[in-house]
Short mmCIF file of C-alpha atoms in Angstrom, two decimals:
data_model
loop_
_atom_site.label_atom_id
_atom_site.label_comp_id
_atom_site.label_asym_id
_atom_site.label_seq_id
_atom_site.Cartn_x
_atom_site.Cartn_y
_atom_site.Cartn_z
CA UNK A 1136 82.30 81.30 84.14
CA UNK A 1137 82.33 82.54 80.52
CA UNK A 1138 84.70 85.29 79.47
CA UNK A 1139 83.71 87.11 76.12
CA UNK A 1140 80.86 89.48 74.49
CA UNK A 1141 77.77 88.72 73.03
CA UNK A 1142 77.07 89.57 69.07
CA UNK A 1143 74.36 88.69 66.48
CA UNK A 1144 75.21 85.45 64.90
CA UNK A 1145 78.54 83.81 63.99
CA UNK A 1146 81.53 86.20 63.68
CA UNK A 1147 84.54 86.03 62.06
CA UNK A 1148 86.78 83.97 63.92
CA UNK A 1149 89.24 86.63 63.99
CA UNK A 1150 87.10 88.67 65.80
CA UNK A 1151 86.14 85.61 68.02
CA UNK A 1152 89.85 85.35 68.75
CA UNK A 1153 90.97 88.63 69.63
CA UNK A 1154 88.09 89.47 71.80
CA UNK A 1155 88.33 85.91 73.69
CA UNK A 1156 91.86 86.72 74.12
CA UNK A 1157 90.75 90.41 75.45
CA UNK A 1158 88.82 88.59 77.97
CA UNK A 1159 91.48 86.62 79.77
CA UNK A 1160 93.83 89.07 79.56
CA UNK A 1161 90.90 91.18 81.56
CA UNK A 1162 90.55 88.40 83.45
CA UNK A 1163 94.26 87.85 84.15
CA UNK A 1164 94.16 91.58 84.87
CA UNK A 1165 91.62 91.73 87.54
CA UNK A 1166 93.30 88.50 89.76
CA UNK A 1167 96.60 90.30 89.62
CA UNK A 1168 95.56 93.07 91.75
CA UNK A 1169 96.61 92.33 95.33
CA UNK A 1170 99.46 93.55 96.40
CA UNK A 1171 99.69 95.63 99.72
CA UNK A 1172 102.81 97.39 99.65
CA UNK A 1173 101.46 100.84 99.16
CA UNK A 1174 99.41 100.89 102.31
CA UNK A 1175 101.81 102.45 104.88
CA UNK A 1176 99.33 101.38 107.73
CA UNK A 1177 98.80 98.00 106.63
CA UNK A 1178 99.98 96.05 109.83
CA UNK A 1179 100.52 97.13 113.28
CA UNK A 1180 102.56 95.39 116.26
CA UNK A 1181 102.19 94.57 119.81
CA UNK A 1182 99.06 93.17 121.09
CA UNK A 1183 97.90 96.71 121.90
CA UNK A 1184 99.19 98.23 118.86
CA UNK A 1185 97.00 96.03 117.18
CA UNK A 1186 93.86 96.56 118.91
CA UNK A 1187 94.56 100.55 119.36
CA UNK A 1188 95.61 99.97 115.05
CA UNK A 1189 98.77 101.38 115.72
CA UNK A 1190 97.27 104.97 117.09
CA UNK A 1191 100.11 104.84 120.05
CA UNK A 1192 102.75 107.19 118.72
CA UNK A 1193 102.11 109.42 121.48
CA UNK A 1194 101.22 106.60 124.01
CA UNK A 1195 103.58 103.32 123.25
CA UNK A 1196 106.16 102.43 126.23
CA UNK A 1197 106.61 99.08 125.80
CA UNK A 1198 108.50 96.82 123.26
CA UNK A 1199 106.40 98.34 121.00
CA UNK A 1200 107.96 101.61 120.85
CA UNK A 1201 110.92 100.09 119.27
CA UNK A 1202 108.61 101.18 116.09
CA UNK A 1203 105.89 103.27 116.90
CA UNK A 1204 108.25 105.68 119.24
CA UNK A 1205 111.58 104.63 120.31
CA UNK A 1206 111.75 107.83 122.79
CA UNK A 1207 108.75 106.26 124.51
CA UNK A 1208 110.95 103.23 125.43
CA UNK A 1209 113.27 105.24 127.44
CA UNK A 1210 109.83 105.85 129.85
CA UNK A 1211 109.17 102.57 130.54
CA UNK A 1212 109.98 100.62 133.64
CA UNK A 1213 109.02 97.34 132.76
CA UNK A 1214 112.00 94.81 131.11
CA UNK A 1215 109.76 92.63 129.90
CA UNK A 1216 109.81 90.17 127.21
CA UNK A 1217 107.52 90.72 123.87
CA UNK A 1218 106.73 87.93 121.49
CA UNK A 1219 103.59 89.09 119.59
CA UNK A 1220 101.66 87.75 118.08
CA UNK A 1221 99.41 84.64 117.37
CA UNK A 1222 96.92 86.53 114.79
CA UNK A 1223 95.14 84.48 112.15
CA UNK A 1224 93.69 86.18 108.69
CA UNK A 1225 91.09 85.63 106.08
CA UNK A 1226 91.73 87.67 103.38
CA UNK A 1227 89.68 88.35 99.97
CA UNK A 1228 90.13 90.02 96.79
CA UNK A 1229 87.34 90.38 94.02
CA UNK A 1230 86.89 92.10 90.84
CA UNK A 1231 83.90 92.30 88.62
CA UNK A 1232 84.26 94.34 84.83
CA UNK A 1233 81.75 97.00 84.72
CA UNK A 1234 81.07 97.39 80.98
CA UNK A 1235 77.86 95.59 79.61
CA UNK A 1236 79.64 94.73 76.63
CA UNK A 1237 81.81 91.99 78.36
CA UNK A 1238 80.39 88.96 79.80
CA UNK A 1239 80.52 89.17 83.64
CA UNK A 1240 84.09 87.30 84.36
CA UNK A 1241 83.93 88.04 88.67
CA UNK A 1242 86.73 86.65 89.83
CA UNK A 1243 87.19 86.17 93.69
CA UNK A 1244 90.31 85.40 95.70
CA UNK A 1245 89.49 83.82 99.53
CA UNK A 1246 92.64 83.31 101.70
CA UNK A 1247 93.24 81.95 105.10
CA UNK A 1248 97.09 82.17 106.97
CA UNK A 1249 99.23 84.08 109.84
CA UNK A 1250 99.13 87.77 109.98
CA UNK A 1251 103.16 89.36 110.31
CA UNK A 1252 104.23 90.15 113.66
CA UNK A 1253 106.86 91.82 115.66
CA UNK A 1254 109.26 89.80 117.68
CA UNK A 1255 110.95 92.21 120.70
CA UNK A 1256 113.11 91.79 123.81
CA UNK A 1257 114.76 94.36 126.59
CA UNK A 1258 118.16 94.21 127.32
CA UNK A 1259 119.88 95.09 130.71
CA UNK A 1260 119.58 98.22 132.17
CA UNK A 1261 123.34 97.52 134.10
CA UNK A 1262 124.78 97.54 129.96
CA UNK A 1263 124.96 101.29 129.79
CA UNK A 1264 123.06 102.76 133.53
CA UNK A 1265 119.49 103.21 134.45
CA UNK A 1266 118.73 105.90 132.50
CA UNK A 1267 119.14 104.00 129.30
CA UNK A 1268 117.01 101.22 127.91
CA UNK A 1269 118.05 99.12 124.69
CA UNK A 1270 116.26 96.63 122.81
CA UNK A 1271 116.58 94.25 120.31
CA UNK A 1272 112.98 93.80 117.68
CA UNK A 1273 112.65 91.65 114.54
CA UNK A 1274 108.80 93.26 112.34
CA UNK A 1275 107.81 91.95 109.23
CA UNK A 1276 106.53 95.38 107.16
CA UNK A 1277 105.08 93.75 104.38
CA UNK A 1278 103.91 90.18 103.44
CA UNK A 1279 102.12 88.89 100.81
CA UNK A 1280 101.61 85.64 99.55
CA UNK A 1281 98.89 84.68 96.39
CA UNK A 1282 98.73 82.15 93.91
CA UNK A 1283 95.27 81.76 91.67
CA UNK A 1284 94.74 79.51 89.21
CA UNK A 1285 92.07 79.16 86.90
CA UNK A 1286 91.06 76.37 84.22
CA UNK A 1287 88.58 77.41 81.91
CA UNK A 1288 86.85 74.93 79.33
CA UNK A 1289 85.30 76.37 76.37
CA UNK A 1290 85.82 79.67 77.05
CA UNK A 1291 85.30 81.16 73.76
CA UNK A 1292 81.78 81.47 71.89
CA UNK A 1293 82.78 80.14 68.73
CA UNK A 1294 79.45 77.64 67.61
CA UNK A 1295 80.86 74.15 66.34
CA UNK A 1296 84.17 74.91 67.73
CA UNK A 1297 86.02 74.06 71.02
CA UNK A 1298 88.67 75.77 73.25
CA UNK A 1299 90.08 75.64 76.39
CA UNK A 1300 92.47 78.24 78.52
CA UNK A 1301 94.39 78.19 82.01
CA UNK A 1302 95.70 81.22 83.59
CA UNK A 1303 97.68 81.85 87.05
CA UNK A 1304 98.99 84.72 89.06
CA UNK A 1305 102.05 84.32 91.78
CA UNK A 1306 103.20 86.98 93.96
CA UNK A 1307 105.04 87.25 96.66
CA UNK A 1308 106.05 90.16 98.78
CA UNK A 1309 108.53 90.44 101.67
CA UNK A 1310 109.65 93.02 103.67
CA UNK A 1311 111.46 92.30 107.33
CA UNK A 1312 112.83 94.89 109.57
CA UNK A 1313 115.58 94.04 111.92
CA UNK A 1314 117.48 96.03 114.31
CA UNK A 1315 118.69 97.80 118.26
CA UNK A 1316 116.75 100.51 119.79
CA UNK A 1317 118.95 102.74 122.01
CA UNK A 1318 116.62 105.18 124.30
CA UNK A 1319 117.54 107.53 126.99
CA UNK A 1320 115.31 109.17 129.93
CA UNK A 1321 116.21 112.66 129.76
CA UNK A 1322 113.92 113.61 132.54
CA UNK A 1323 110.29 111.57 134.36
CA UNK A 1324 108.92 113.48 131.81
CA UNK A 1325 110.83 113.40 128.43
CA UNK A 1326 112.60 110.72 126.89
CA UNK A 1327 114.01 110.66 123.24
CA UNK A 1328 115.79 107.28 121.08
CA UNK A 1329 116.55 105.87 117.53
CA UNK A 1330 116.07 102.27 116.02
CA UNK A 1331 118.52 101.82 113.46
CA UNK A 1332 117.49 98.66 110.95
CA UNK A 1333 118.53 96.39 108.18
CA UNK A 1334 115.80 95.72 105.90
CA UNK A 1335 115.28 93.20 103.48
CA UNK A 1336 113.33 92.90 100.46
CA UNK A 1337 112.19 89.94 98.40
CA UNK A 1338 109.31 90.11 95.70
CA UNK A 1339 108.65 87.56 93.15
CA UNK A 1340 105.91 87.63 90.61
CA UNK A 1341 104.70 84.98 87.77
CA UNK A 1342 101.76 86.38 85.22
CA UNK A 1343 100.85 83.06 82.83
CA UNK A 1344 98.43 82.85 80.21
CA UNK A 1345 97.85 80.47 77.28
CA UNK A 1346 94.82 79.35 75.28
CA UNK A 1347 93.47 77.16 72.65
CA UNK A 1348 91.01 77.22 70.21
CA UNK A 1349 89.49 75.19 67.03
CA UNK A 1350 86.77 76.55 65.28
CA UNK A 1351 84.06 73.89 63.22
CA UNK A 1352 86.19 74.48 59.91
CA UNK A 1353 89.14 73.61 62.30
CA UNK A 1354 90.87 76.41 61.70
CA UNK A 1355 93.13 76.95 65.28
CA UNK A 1356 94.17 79.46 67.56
CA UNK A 1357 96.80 79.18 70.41
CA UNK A 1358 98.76 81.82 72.06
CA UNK A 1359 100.88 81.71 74.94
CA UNK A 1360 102.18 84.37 77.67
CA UNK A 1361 104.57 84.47 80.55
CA UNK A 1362 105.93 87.07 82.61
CA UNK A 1363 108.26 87.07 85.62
CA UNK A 1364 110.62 88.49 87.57
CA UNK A 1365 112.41 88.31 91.20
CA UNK A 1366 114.95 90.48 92.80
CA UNK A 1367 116.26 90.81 96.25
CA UNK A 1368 117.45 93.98 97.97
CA UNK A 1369 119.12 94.73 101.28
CA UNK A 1370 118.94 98.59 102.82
CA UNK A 1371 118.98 100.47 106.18
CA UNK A 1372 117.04 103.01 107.70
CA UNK A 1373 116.11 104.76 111.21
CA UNK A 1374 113.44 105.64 112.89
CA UNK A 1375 113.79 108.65 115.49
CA UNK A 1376 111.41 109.50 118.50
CA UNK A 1377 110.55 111.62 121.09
CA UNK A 1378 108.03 111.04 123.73
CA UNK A 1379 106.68 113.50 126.40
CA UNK A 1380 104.27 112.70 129.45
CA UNK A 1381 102.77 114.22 132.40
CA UNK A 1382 100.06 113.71 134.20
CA UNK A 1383 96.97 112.07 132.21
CA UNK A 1384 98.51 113.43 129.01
CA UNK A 1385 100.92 111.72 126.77
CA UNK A 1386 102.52 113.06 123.50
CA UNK A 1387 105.26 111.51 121.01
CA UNK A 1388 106.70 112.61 117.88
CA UNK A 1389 108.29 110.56 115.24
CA UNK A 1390 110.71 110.67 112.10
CA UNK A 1391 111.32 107.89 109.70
CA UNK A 1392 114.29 108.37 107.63
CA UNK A 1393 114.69 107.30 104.18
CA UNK A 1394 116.55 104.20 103.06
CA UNK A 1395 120.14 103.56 102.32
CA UNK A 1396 120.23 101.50 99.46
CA UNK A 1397 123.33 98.49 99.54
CA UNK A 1398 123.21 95.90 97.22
CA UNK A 1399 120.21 93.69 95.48
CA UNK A 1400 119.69 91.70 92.64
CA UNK A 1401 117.27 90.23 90.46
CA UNK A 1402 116.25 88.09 87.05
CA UNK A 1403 113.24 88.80 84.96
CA UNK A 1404 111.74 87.21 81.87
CA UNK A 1405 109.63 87.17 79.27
CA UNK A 1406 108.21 85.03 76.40
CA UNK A 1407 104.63 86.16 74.12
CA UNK A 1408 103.56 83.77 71.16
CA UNK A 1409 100.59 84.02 69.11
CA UNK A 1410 99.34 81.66 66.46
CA UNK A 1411 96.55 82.27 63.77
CA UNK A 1412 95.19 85.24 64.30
CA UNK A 1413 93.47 86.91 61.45
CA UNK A 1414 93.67 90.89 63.02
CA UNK A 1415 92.95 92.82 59.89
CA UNK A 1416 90.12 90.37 58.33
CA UNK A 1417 91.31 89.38 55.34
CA UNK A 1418 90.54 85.70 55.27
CA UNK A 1419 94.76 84.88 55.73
CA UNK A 1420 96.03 84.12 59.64
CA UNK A 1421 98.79 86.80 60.05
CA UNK A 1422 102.31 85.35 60.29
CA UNK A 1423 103.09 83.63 63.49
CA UNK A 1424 104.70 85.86 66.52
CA UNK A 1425 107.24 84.73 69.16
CA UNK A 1426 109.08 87.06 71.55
CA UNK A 1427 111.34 86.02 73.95
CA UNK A 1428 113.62 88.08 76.61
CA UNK A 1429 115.46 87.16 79.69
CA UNK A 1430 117.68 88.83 82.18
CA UNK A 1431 119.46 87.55 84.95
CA UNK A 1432 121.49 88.60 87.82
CA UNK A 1433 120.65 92.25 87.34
CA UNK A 1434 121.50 94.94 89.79
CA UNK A 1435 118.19 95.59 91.89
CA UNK A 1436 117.11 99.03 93.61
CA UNK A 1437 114.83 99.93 96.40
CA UNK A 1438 113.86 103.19 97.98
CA UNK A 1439 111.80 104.20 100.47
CA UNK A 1440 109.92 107.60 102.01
CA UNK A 1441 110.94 109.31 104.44
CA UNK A 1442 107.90 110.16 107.21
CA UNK A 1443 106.93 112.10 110.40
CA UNK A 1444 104.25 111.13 112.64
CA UNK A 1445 102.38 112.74 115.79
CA UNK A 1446 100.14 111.45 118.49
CA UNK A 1447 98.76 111.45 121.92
CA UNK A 1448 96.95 110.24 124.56
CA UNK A 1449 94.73 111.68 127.12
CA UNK A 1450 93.11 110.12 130.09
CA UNK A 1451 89.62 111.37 131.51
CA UNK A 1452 88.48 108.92 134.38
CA UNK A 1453 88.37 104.99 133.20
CA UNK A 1454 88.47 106.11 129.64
CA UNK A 1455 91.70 106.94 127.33
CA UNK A 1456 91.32 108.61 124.01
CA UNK A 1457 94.54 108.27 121.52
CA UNK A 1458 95.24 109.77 118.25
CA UNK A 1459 97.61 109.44 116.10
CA UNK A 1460 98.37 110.99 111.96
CA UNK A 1461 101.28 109.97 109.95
CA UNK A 1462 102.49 111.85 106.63
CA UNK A 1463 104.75 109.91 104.25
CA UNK A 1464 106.72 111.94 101.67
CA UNK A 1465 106.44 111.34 97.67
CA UNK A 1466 109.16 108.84 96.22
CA UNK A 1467 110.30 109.69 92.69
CA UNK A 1468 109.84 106.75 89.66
CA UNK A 1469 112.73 104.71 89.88
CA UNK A 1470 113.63 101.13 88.21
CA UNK A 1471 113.88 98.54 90.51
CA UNK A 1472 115.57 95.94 88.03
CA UNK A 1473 118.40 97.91 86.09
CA UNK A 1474 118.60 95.79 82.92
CA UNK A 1475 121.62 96.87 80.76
CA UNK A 1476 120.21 98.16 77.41
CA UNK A 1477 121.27 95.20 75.68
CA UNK A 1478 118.75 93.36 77.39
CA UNK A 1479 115.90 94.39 74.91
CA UNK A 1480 112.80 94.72 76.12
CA UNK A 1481 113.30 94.53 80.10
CA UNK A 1482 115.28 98.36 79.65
CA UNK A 1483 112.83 99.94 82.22
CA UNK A 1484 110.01 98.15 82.50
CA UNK A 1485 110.01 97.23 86.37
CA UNK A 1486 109.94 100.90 87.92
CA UNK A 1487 108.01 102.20 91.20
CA UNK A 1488 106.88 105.19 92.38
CA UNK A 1489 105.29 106.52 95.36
CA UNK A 1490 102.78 109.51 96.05
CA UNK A 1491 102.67 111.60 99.42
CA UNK A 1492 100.16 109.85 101.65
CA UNK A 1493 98.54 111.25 105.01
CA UNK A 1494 96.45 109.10 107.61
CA UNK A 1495 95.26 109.65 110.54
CA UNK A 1496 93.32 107.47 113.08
CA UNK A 1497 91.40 107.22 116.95
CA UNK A 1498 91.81 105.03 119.12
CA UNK A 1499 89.99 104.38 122.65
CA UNK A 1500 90.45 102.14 125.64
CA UNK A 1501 88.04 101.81 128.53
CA UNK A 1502 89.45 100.19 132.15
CA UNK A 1503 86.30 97.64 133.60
CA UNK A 1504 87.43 96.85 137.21
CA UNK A 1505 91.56 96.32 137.32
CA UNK A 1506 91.90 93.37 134.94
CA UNK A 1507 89.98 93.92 132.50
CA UNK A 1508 90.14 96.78 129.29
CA UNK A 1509 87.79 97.25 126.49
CA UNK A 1510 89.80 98.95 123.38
CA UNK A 1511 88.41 99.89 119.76
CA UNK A 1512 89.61 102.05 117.15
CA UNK A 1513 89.44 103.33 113.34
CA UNK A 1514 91.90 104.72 111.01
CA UNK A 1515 92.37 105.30 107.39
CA UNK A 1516 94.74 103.40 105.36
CA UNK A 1517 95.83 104.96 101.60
CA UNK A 1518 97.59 104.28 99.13
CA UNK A 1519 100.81 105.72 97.93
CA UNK A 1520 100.45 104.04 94.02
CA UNK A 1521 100.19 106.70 91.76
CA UNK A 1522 97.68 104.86 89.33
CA UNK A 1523 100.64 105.26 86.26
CA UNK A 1524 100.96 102.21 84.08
CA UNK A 1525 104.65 103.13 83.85
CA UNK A 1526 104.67 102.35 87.29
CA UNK A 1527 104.23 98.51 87.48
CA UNK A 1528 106.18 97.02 90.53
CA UNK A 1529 103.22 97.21 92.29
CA UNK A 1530 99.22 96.54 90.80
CA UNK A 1531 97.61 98.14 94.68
CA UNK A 1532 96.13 101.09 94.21
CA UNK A 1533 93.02 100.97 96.63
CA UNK A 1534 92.77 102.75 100.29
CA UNK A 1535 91.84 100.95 102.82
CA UNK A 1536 89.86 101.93 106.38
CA UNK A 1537 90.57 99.35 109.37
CA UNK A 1538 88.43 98.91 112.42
CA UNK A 1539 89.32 97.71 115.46
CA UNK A 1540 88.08 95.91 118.78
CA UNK A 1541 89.40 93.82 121.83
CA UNK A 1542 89.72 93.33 125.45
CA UNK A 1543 93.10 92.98 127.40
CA UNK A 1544 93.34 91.09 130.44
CA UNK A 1545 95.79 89.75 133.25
CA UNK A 1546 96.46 86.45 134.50
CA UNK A 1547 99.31 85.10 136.92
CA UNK A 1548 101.62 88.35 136.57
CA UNK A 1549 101.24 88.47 132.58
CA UNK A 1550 98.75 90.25 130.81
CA UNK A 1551 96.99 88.60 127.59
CA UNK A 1552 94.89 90.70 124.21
CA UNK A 1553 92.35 88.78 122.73
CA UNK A 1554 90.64 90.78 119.65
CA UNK A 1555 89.74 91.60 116.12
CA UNK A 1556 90.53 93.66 112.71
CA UNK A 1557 88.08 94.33 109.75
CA UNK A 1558 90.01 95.90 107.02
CA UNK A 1559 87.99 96.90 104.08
CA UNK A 1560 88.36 98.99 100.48
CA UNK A 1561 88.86 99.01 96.73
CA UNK A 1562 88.47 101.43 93.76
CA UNK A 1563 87.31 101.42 90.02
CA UNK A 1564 90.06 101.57 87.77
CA UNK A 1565 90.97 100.88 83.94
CA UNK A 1566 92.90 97.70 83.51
CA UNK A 1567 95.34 99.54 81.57
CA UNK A 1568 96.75 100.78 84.80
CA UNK A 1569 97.80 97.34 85.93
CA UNK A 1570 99.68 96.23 82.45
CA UNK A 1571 100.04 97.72 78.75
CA UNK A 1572 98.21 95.36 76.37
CA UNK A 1573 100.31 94.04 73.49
CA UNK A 1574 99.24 96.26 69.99
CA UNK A 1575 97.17 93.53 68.59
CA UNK A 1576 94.87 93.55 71.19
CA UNK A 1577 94.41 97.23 72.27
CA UNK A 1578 90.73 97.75 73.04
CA UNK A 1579 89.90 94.12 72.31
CA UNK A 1580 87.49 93.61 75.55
CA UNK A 1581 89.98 94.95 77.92
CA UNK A 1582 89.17 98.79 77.53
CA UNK A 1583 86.50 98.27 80.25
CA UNK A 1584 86.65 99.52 84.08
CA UNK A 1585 87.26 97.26 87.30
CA UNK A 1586 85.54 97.32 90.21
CA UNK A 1587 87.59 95.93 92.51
CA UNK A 1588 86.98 95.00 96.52
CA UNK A 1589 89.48 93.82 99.50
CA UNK A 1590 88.11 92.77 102.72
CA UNK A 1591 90.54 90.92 105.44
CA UNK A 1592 89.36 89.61 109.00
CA UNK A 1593 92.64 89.11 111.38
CA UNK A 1594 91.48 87.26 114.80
CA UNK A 1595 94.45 87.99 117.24
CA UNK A 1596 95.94 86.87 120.47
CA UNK A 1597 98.65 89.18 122.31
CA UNK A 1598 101.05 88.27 125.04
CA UNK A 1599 103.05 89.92 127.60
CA UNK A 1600 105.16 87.89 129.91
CA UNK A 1601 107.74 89.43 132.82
CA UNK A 1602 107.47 92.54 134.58
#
């Protein structure tokens, strides 16, 4: 693959330069973009969670409920055990520049691994009477894991000369939620209960680029540039429910509280060099540049929305339809790292902020015979990035639409899910909103849209053991 644009005859190499440079940095750009912690219905839990995609507000009585609806616990009569689940991903990210004037530079991201889960168990009934259920659950609420690396030999269409340039991405993303669910049966009917959690957060994220070049008059060009930064933060939060049934209907009603912020850290870094580069023409390589910043052991900051969510369930013969919609409120900008103004050029510069979303989704499950159910389902999936480059702890800004399908089935006293996800999506966007390009090469190649595509395929296997 060839990053660049095409011209009539030999250029100055300035011009080569700064326009091979534009390149990668597009290039770096488009590989960056894969984050999922703006998509509020990214993962679901329990085996039928997952193939319903989490449209069980109204409808969850198991384990499950812990999250979905933790009044809808206080309704069920089973004390099972939950461990859920073994689910297996493939997950791809592409991005192709859509302006003729830049060489196509399609980069494509395949990778296989585990999808999160939710870990849940009942606790006795005789703890606090028969009319109260409590539960322990352990959910992982956002994951992410990438790492792409890319050599490139002669990337830069200088005739005579040679070059050479490597560029990587690492991010990670984690986000567990631990806590007790405490639910009480008001009446056969009604039933209402809280999860209170401790959440963690861990991100960590690595941007490297560097390049050579030596032109036939072996004149040379190198640059280098690296960007990182980690932090940790710890917070709590509840989730409130309230779940309703009679009959062949079933309705629940959910409120997610925003988080308590405790205590976090973080470091960050950053280092830019550039080395003969001729940027206004004149025939003379402009003076050498080298920045350099660091920060460490920082305060760190976190917040999330608060949400309310609705659904419900209705039975007609074999066949139940569910439906569920979710609205998450707007999160003002806020800095994540809080770098003392001292610290130069970090002041600021790792902020979030989230936008209102709304989704909604159907679900439907279909008995065949009493061991045997048929489920499928479809639900949107957007994103709460607000598309600001002033917003960069986060480079998602796609929504996504997941579809659903599986069968559950019973076997010795414990029931087993066997089924499948296809999540899909993307958007065009500038790569300005991703990163603001140092002065020297504003609108050097990198002023140019991104089409960008996700697709992930998450093969799953539920289990359900006790009664």
């Amino acid at each position: 693959m060839r990053a660049g644009t095409h011209h009539e005859g030999p250029a100055p190499r300035s011009r080569l330069g700064l326009r091979a440079v534009g390149s990668l940095v597009l290039a770096l750009l488009a590989t960056s973009a894969s984050a999922q912690d703006t998509n509020y219905w990214n993962l679901q839990y329990g085996p039928v969670g997952q193939l319903l995609g989490g449209q069980v507000i109204g409808s969850s009585r198991g384990l499950s409920a812990t999250y979905y609806n933790p009044g809808g616990l206080a309704l069920e009569e089973d004390t099972a055990f939950l461990l859920s689940t073994e689910s297996f991903q493939a997950e791809d990210v592409s991005s192709t520049p859509t302006s003729p004037d830049v060489e196509a530079f399609d980069v494509s991201s395949l990778r296989f691994g585990t999808f999160p889960t939710l870990v849940a168990g009942g606790l006795p009934r005789s703890w606090l009477g028969q009319r109260t259920r409590m539960a322990w659950s352990f959910l992982t609420r956002q994951k992410l894991d990438v790492r792409l690396g890319e050599r490139l030999e002669d990337p830069f269409e200088m005739p005579g000369g040679s070059s050479a340039a490597e560029q990587y991405v690492d991010q990670q993303v984690t986000e567990g939620w631990g806590g007790l669910t405490l639910a009480y049966e008001l009446s056969e009917t009604l039933g209402v209960g809280a999860s209170l959690y401790g959440v963690y957060r861990g991100q960590f994220s690595r941007s490297e680029l560097s390049f050579q070049a030596l032109s036939a008059e072996e004149e040379a060009l190198t640059g280098l540039s690296i960007t990182d930064y980690s932090y940790s933060h710890f917070r709590t939060l509840a989730k409130l429910g309230v779940a309703w049934q009679r009959g062949n209907v079933h309705l629940g009603l959910n409120v997610t509280t925003p988080s308590l912020a405790l205590f976090g850290s973080g470091d960050a870094g950053y280092t830019a060099s550039l080395v003969g580069v001729d940027a206004d023409g004149n025939g003379i390589p402009d003076p050498p540049v080298l920045v350099s910043d660091t920060a460490e052991d920082v305060d760190a900051y976190y917040r999330s929305s608060w949400a309310i969510g609705g659904g419900f369930a209705w039975k007609r013969g074999d066949t139940r339809w569910q439906a569920s919609a979710e609205w998450f409120a707007p999160v003002d900008r806020f800095t994540v790292i809080d770098v003392p103004a001292e610290g130069g050029r970090f002041q600021g510069n790792l902020t979030q902020e989230l936008r209102s979303v709304f989704n909604v989704g159907l679900g439907v499950e279909h008995d065949v015979g009493d061991a045997l159910v048929l489920y499928g389902a479809a639900l949107t999936d957007f994103s709460a990035a607000p598309g600001d480059p002033r917003v960069n702890a986060t480079a998602t800004t796609w929504d996504l639409y997941h579809l659903t399908s599986g069968v559950k089935f019973a076997v010795a006293g414990s029931r087993f899910t066997l089924g499948a996800t296809v999540t899909f999506g993307g958007d065009r966007r500038p790569p300005t909103t991703l990163i603001s390009p140092p002065e020297r090469l504003a609108g050097e190649g990198i002023d140019t849209d991104l089409d960008v595509k996700y697709r992930r395929v998450v093969v799953l296997l539920g289990f359900l053991f006790g009664q």
